[in-house]
PDB file of C-alpha atoms in Angstrom:
ATOM      1  CA  GLN A 244      89.375  95.565 110.598  1.00 59.00           C
ATOM      2  CA  LYS A 245      92.178  94.787 108.534  1.00 69.00           C
ATOM      3  CA  GLU A 246      95.971  95.030 110.081  1.00 89.00           C
ATOM      4  CA  VAL A 247      97.088  97.446 107.572  1.00 95.00           C
ATOM      5  CA  GLU A 248      95.283 100.152 105.849  1.00 96.00           C
ATOM      6  CA  GLN A 249      96.175 101.901 102.835  1.00 97.00           C
ATOM      7  CA  ASP A 250      94.516 103.774 100.247  1.00 94.00           C
ATOM      8  CA  PRO A 251      94.674 101.984  96.671  1.00 93.00           C
ATOM      9  CA  GLY A 252      94.668 104.915  94.608  1.00 93.00           C
ATOM     10  CA  PRO A 253      95.184 105.721  91.899  1.00 96.00           C
ATOM     11  CA  LEU A 254      96.866 108.954  93.217  1.00 97.00           C
ATOM     12  CA  SER A 255      97.897 111.114  90.412  1.00 97.00           C
ATOM     13  CA  VAL A 256     100.028 114.040  90.808  1.00 97.00           C
ATOM     14  CA  PRO A 257     101.974 116.463  88.343  1.00 97.00           C
ATOM     15  CA  GLU A 258     105.917 116.086  87.925  1.00 98.00           C
ATOM     16  CA  GLY A 259     107.762 117.944  90.617  1.00 97.00           C
ATOM     17  CA  ALA A 260     105.051 117.702  93.336  1.00 97.00           C
ATOM     18  CA  ILE A 261     105.474 116.509  96.856  1.00 98.00           C
ATOM     19  CA  VAL A 262     103.652 112.947  97.159  1.00 98.00           C
ATOM     20  CA  SER A 263     102.660 112.037 100.436  1.00 98.00           C
ATOM     21  CA  LEU A 264     101.691 108.097 100.793  1.00 98.00           C
ATOM     22  CA  ASN A 265     100.032 106.814 104.244  1.00 98.00           C
ATOM     23  CA  CYS A 266      99.427 103.767 105.923  1.00 98.00           C
ATOM     24  CA  THR A 267      97.287 103.064 109.440  1.00 97.00           C
ATOM     25  CA  TYR A 268      97.764 100.052 111.430  1.00 96.00           C
ATOM     26  CA  SER A 269      95.736  98.793 114.201  1.00 94.00           C
ATOM     27  CA  ASN A 270      98.512  96.030 115.913  1.00 90.00           C
ATOM     28  CA  SER A 271     100.605  98.041 118.369  1.00 89.00           C
ATOM     29  CA  ALA A 272     103.208  95.510 118.467  1.00 87.00           C
ATOM     30  CA  PHE A 273     104.617  96.669 115.328  1.00 90.00           C
ATOM     31  CA  GLN A 274     107.513  97.940 115.839  1.00 89.00           C
ATOM     32  CA  TYR A 275     109.712  97.842 112.347  1.00 90.00           C
ATOM     33  CA  PHE A 276     108.248  99.797 109.248  1.00 94.00           C
ATOM     34  CA  MET A 277     108.816  99.370 105.766  1.00 95.00           C
ATOM     35  CA  TRP A 278     108.152 101.021 102.353  1.00 98.00           C
ATOM     36  CA  TYR A 279     108.542  99.136  99.175  1.00 98.00           C
ATOM     37  CA  ARG A 280     108.090 100.035  95.384  1.00 98.00           C
ATOM     38  CA  GLN A 281     106.690  97.755  93.085  1.00 97.00           C
ATOM     39  CA  TYR A 282     106.787  98.537  89.370  1.00 96.00           C
ATOM     40  CA  SER A 283     104.247  96.231  87.106  1.00 92.00           C
ATOM     41  CA  ARG A 284     105.400  92.602  87.002  1.00 88.00           C
ATOM     42  CA  LYS A 285     108.299  93.024  89.013  1.00 92.00           C
ATOM     43  CA  GLY A 286     109.213  92.159  92.857  1.00 96.00           C
ATOM     44  CA  PRO A 287     108.690  94.831  95.508  1.00 97.00           C
ATOM     45  CA  GLU A 288     112.078  96.913  95.851  1.00 96.00           C
ATOM     46  CA  LEU A 289     112.950  97.998  99.600  1.00 96.00           C
ATOM     47  CA  LEU A 290     112.959 101.820  99.959  1.00 96.00           C
ATOM     48  CA  MET A 291     112.822 102.619 103.317  1.00 95.00           C
ATOM     49  CA  TYR A 292     113.274 100.911 106.935  1.00 92.00           C
ATOM     50  CA  THR A 293     112.618 102.293 109.911  1.00 91.00           C
ATOM     51  CA  TYR A 294     112.420 101.296 113.560  1.00 86.00           C
ATOM     52  CA  SER A 295     110.066 102.818 115.915  1.00 83.00           C
ATOM     53  CA  SER A 296     108.699 106.339 115.967  1.00 85.00           C
ATOM     54  CA  GLY A 297     110.482 109.198 114.139  1.00 88.00           C
ATOM     55  CA  ASN A 298     111.447 110.246 110.641  1.00 93.00           C
ATOM     56  CA  LYS A 299     114.341 109.056 108.102  1.00 95.00           C
ATOM     57  CA  GLU A 300     115.359 110.427 104.921  1.00 96.00           C
ATOM     58  CA  ASP A 301     117.177 108.947 101.890  1.00 95.00           C
ATOM     59  CA  GLY A 302     117.729 111.150  98.998  1.00 96.00           C
ATOM     60  CA  ARG A 303     114.100 112.332  97.840  1.00 97.00           C
ATOM     61  CA  PHE A 304     112.492 110.186  99.998  1.00 98.00           C
ATOM     62  CA  THR A 305     111.429 110.509 103.752  1.00 97.00           C
ATOM     63  CA  ALA A 306     109.701 107.880 105.939  1.00 97.00           C
ATOM     64  CA  GLN A 307     107.578 108.831 109.178  1.00 97.00           C
ATOM     65  CA  VAL A 308     106.686 106.962 111.922  1.00 96.00           C
ATOM     66  CA  ASP A 309     103.869 107.978 114.634  1.00 95.00           C
ATOM     67  CA  LYS A 310     103.411 105.101 116.748  1.00 93.00           C
ATOM     68  CA  SER A 311     100.991 106.864 119.200  1.00 93.00           C
ATOM     69  CA  SER A 312      98.676 107.310 116.153  1.00 95.00           C
ATOM     70  CA  LYS A 313      99.504 104.061 114.450  1.00 95.00           C
ATOM     71  CA  TYR A 314     100.386 106.120 111.603  1.00 96.00           C
ATOM     72  CA  ILE A 315     103.097 105.764 108.915  1.00 97.00           C
ATOM     73  CA  SER A 316     103.896 107.908 105.957  1.00 98.00           C
ATOM     74  CA  LEU A 317     106.450 108.126 102.752  1.00 98.00           C
ATOM     75  CA  PHE A 318     107.059 111.324 101.246  1.00 98.00           C
ATOM     76  CA  ILE A 319     108.542 111.640  97.815  1.00 98.00           C
ATOM     77  CA  ARG A 320     110.058 115.365  96.942  1.00 98.00           C
ATOM     78  CA  ASP A 321     110.698 116.328  93.350  1.00 97.00           C
ATOM     79  CA  SER A 322     108.445 113.440  92.047  1.00 98.00           C
ATOM     80  CA  GLN A 323     109.621 112.252  88.719  1.00 97.00           C
ATOM     81  CA  PRO A 324     107.511 109.914  85.883  1.00 97.00           C
ATOM     82  CA  SER A 325     109.922 106.901  86.817  1.00 97.00           C
ATOM     83  CA  ASP A 326     108.395 107.274  90.524  1.00 98.00           C
ATOM     84  CA  SER A 327     104.806 105.763  88.700  1.00 98.00           C
ATOM     85  CA  ALA A 328     104.695 102.438  90.644  1.00 98.00           C
ATOM     86  CA  THR A 329     102.654 100.769  93.401  1.00 98.00           C
ATOM     87  CA  TYR A 330     104.035 101.652  96.755  1.00 98.00           C
ATOM     88  CA  LEU A 331     103.220  99.435  99.606  1.00 98.00           C
ATOM     89  CA  CYS A 332     103.814  99.602 103.347  1.00 97.00           C
ATOM     90  CA  ALA A 333     104.849  96.560 105.577  1.00 95.00           C
ATOM     91  CA  MET A 334     105.328  95.970 109.298  1.00 92.00           C
ATOM     92  CA  ARG A 335     106.656  93.990 111.425  1.00 88.00           C
ATOM     93  CA  ASP A 336     106.744  93.272 115.273  1.00 82.00           C
ATOM     94  CA  THR A 337     110.201  91.745 115.829  1.00 68.00           C
ATOM     95  CA  GLY A 338     113.490  92.645 114.421  1.00 50.00           C
ATOM     96  CA  GLY A 339     114.523  89.017 113.798  1.00 50.00           C
ATOM     97  CA  GLY A 340     113.298  86.891 111.042  1.00 46.00           C
ATOM     98  CA  ALA A 341     110.598  84.766 112.592  1.00 50.00           C
ATOM     99  CA  ASP A 342     107.829  86.643 111.551  1.00 63.00           C
ATOM    100  CA  GLY A 343     106.653  87.612 108.441  1.00 83.00           C
ATOM    101  CA  LEU A 344     105.912  90.976 107.108  1.00 89.00           C
ATOM    102  CA  THR A 345     102.543  92.546 107.043  1.00 92.00           C
ATOM    103  CA  PHE A 346     101.508  94.427 104.263  1.00 95.00           C
ATOM    104  CA  GLY A 347      99.203  97.124 103.200  1.00 96.00           C
ATOM    105  CA  LYS A 348      97.533  96.445  99.697  1.00 95.00           C
ATOM    106  CA  GLY A 349      99.109  99.076  98.206  1.00 96.00           C
ATOM    107  CA  THR A 350      98.923 102.705  96.478  1.00 97.00           C
ATOM    108  CA  HIS A 351      98.857 103.158  92.715  1.00 97.00           C
ATOM    109  CA  LEU A 352     101.085 106.238  92.123  1.00 98.00           C
ATOM    110  CA  ILE A 353     101.004 107.936  88.978  1.00 98.00           C
ATOM    111  CA  ILE A 354     103.529 111.058  88.178  1.00 98.00           C
ATOM    112  CA  GLN A 355     102.023 113.191  85.196  1.00 97.00           C
ATOM    113  CA  PRO A 356     104.943 114.665  82.957  1.00 94.00           C
TER     114      PRO A 356
ATOM    115  CA  LYS B   5     126.138  91.428  94.602  1.00 67.00           C
ATOM    116  CA  ALA B   6     123.724  89.287  92.801  1.00 81.00           C
ATOM    117  CA  GLY B   7     120.052  89.668  93.981  1.00 93.00           C
ATOM    118  CA  VAL B   8     117.412  87.191  95.083  1.00 97.00           C
ATOM    119  CA  THR B   9     116.693  84.914  91.889  1.00 97.00           C
ATOM    120  CA  GLN B  10     113.560  82.882  91.444  1.00 98.00           C
ATOM    121  CA  THR B  11     112.879  79.960  88.814  1.00 97.00           C
ATOM    122  CA  PRO B  12     110.886  79.560  86.747  1.00 97.00           C
ATOM    123  CA  ARG B  13     109.624  82.982  85.979  1.00 97.00           C
ATOM    124  CA  TYR B  14     106.279  82.077  84.635  1.00 97.00           C
ATOM    125  CA  LEU B  15     104.507  78.409  84.999  1.00 97.00           C
ATOM    126  CA  ILE B  16     101.078  77.204  83.665  1.00 98.00           C
ATOM    127  CA  LYS B  17      99.497  74.240  85.096  1.00 98.00           C
ATOM    128  CA  THR B  18      96.316  72.777  85.500  1.00 98.00           C
ATOM    129  CA  ARG B  19      93.893  72.049  88.525  1.00 98.00           C
ATOM    130  CA  GLY B  20      94.825  68.912  90.499  1.00 98.00           C
ATOM    131  CA  GLN B  21      98.797  68.769  89.469  1.00 98.00           C
ATOM    132  CA  GLN B  22     101.586  70.210  92.019  1.00 98.00           C
ATOM    133  CA  VAL B  23     104.159  72.784  91.397  1.00 98.00           C
ATOM    134  CA  THR B  24     107.777  73.467  92.396  1.00 98.00           C
ATOM    135  CA  LEU B  25     109.258  76.996  92.895  1.00 98.00           C
ATOM    136  CA  SER B  26     112.681  77.731  93.563  1.00 98.00           C
ATOM    137  CA  CYS B  27     114.712  80.832  95.184  1.00 98.00           C
ATOM    138  CA  SER B  28     118.260  81.695  95.596  1.00 98.00           C
ATOM    139  CA  PRO B  29     118.822  83.993  98.142  1.00 96.00           C
ATOM    140  CA  ILE B  30     121.349  86.884  98.303  1.00 95.00           C
ATOM    141  CA  SER B  31     124.684  85.321  99.117  1.00 94.00           C
ATOM    142  CA  GLY B  32     125.478  85.422 102.860  1.00 91.00           C
ATOM    143  CA  HIS B  33     121.736  85.630 103.538  1.00 91.00           C
ATOM    144  CA  ARG B  34     120.308  82.779 105.558  1.00 91.00           C
ATOM    145  CA  SER B  35     116.611  83.331 105.674  1.00 90.00           C
ATOM    146  CA  VAL B  36     114.315  82.904 102.926  1.00 93.00           C
ATOM    147  CA  SER B  37     110.522  84.095 103.338  1.00 94.00           C
ATOM    148  CA  TRP B  38     107.515  83.260 100.602  1.00 97.00           C
ATOM    149  CA  TYR B  39     104.890  85.726  99.962  1.00 97.00           C
ATOM    150  CA  GLN B  40     101.722  84.824  97.869  1.00 97.00           C
ATOM    151  CA  GLN B  41     100.691  88.185  95.784  1.00 97.00           C
ATOM    152  CA  THR B  42      97.044  88.419  94.481  1.00 96.00           C
ATOM    153  CA  PRO B  43      95.005  91.400  93.384  1.00 92.00           C
ATOM    154  CA  GLY B  44      92.323  90.577  95.804  1.00 91.00           C
ATOM    155  CA  GLN B  45      94.331  89.814  98.738  1.00 92.00           C
ATOM    156  CA  GLY B  46      97.486  91.582  98.293  1.00 93.00           C
ATOM    157  CA  LEU B  47     100.979  90.256  99.331  1.00 95.00           C
ATOM    158  CA  GLN B  48     100.234  87.333 102.053  1.00 94.00           C
ATOM    159  CA  PHE B  49     103.027  86.045 104.383  1.00 93.00           C
ATOM    160  CA  LEU B  50     103.053  81.978 103.433  1.00 95.00           C
ATOM    161  CA  PHE B  51     106.407  81.051 105.638  1.00 92.00           C
ATOM    162  CA  GLU B  52     109.899  81.566 106.412  1.00 91.00           C
ATOM    163  CA  TYR B  53     113.090  79.145 106.843  1.00 92.00           C
ATOM    164  CA  PHE B  54     116.140  80.015 108.444  1.00 89.00           C
ATOM    165  CA  SER B  55     118.966  77.244 108.368  1.00 89.00           C
ATOM    166  CA  GLU B  56     117.141  74.773 107.100  1.00 93.00           C
ATOM    167  CA  THR B  57     114.326  74.824 109.381  1.00 92.00           C
ATOM    168  CA  GLN B  58     110.854  76.715 109.254  1.00 91.00           C
ATOM    169  CA  ARG B  59     110.655  79.405 111.608  1.00 85.00           C
ATOM    170  CA  ASN B  60     106.952  80.884 111.182  1.00 85.00           C
ATOM    171  CA  LYS B  61     103.916  79.873 108.902  1.00 89.00           C
ATOM    172  CA  GLY B  62     101.272  81.943 107.634  1.00 90.00           C
ATOM    173  CA  ASN B  63      97.613  81.107 107.255  1.00 90.00           C
ATOM    174  CA  PHE B  64      97.830  78.821 104.415  1.00 94.00           C
ATOM    175  CA  PRO B  65      96.753  75.142 103.793  1.00 96.00           C
ATOM    176  CA  GLY B  66      99.161  72.309 104.083  1.00 96.00           C
ATOM    177  CA  ARG B  67      98.813  72.114 100.174  1.00 97.00           C
ATOM    178  CA  PHE B  68     101.467  74.721 100.618  1.00 98.00           C
ATOM    179  CA  SER B  69     104.872  73.864 101.892  1.00 97.00           C
ATOM    180  CA  GLY B  70     108.591  74.372 101.448  1.00 97.00           C
ATOM    181  CA  ARG B  71     112.307  73.382 102.358  1.00 97.00           C
ATOM    182  CA  GLN B  72     115.571  75.007 102.577  1.00 97.00           C
ATOM    183  CA  PHE B  73     118.690  73.547 101.393  1.00 97.00           C
ATOM    184  CA  SER B  74     122.039  73.539 103.331  1.00 96.00           C
ATOM    185  CA  ASN B  75     123.191  76.430 100.806  1.00 95.00           C
ATOM    186  CA  SER B  76     120.059  78.542 101.821  1.00 95.00           C
ATOM    187  CA  ARG B  77     118.329  77.829  98.470  1.00 97.00           C
ATOM    188  CA  SER B  78     114.490  77.301  99.027  1.00 98.00           C
ATOM    189  CA  GLU B  79     111.857  75.723  97.487  1.00 98.00           C
ATOM    190  CA  MET B  80     108.033  75.891  97.949  1.00 98.00           C
ATOM    191  CA  ASN B  81     105.678  73.336  96.836  1.00 98.00           C
ATOM    192  CA  VAL B  82     102.011  73.599  96.177  1.00 98.00           C
ATOM    193  CA  SER B  83     100.110  70.211  95.643  1.00 96.00           C
ATOM    194  CA  THR B  84      96.658  69.631  94.488  1.00 97.00           C
ATOM    195  CA  LEU B  85      96.497  72.936  92.753  1.00 98.00           C
ATOM    196  CA  GLU B  86      93.202  75.107  92.789  1.00 98.00           C
ATOM    197  CA  LEU B  87      92.228  77.879  90.365  1.00 97.00           C
ATOM    198  CA  GLY B  88      92.682  80.260  93.516  1.00 97.00           C
ATOM    199  CA  ASP B  89      96.412  79.552  93.971  1.00 98.00           C
ATOM    200  CA  SER B  90      96.933  81.596  90.535  1.00 98.00           C
ATOM    201  CA  ALA B  91      99.115  84.284  91.904  1.00 97.00           C
ATOM    202  CA  LEU B  92     102.736  85.651  92.001  1.00 98.00           C
ATOM    203  CA  TYR B  93     104.786  83.787  94.148  1.00 98.00           C
ATOM    204  CA  LEU B  94     107.736  86.156  96.026  1.00 98.00           C
ATOM    205  CA  CYS B  95     110.596  85.160  97.283  1.00 97.00           C
ATOM    206  CA  ALA B  96     112.479  87.456 100.085  1.00 95.00           C
ATOM    207  CA  SER B  97     116.011  87.000 101.529  1.00 94.00           C
ATOM    208  CA  SER B  98     117.171  88.367 104.644  1.00 90.00           C
ATOM    209  CA  LYS B  99     120.227  88.077 106.889  1.00 86.00           C
ATOM    210  CA  GLY B 100     117.862  86.453 109.626  1.00 73.00           C
ATOM    211  CA  ASP B 101     119.424  87.542 112.593  1.00 67.00           C
ATOM    212  CA  SER B 102     117.814  88.843 115.378  1.00 58.00           C
ATOM    213  CA  GLY B 103     117.741  92.413 116.404  1.00 53.00           C
ATOM    214  CA  SER B 104     117.468  95.460 113.811  1.00 51.00           C
ATOM    215  CA  GLY B 105     118.512  95.703 110.242  1.00 55.00           C
ATOM    216  CA  ASN B 106     117.036  92.701 109.093  1.00 76.00           C
ATOM    217  CA  GLU B 107     115.748  93.937 105.797  1.00 87.00           C
ATOM    218  CA  GLN B 108     113.820  91.741 103.399  1.00 91.00           C
ATOM    219  CA  PHE B 109     114.988  91.948  99.902  1.00 94.00           C
ATOM    220  CA  PHE B 110     112.654  90.193  97.198  1.00 96.00           C
ATOM    221  CA  GLY B 111     112.888  88.385  93.764  1.00 97.00           C
ATOM    222  CA  PRO B 112     111.196  89.085  90.580  1.00 97.00           C
ATOM    223  CA  GLY B 113     108.499  86.450  91.607  1.00 97.00           C
ATOM    224  CA  THR B 114     107.165  83.637  89.864  1.00 98.00           C
ATOM    225  CA  ARG B 115     103.968  83.954  88.142  1.00 97.00           C
ATOM    226  CA  LEU B 116     101.931  81.026  88.580  1.00 98.00           C
ATOM    227  CA  THR B 117      98.670  80.488  86.314  1.00 98.00           C
ATOM    228  CA  VAL B 118      96.320  77.419  87.247  1.00 98.00           C
ATOM    229  CA  LEU B 119      93.950  76.626  84.480  1.00 97.00           C
TER     230      LEU B 119
END
């Protein structure tokens, strides 16, 4: 069993829809959770950074963490064609930089105009 | 504020050769982490440097090495290249302090092709 599971997609939705992206993980020590967006042939761009369980909202993006279920989600409201990209979840067990991030393999999202 | 820069952006090498990749972190950031991204394995952690010291290392062979300079710039080296080393190599910059708020910001990557 991989440490972080993420559906690779592709996930295709019409413009304006609410998008839900998810990851599950097995390591209960993970405390810091991130979502990155990666466009083709570019480096990952940090979208959301959260600690422990709860919700965090930033503009059209909402990140949710449920540590009891080992499940994290990213919601995108009013989706735009420019949101079409690969979305990667990442997590770490400490706040310091000593441990690398553990990534899901990413979900390819397509927003249809 | 300038972001993370990586050079070169593209590189083509042949098996058996060695390669050096360079990363300049965001100004004020003291930690540099390196990752390998391939279609099959996704993003995998290589190693992390903080104040010129390697703090952690992923599960990669000894052919992969790195270093960090006093100005926080970092280089990684891959010796005796294999076909399977073809990948996008990404550098991430962070403040490196313990505690929360230690986000990692990625550069554009160096795409290495081994022939």
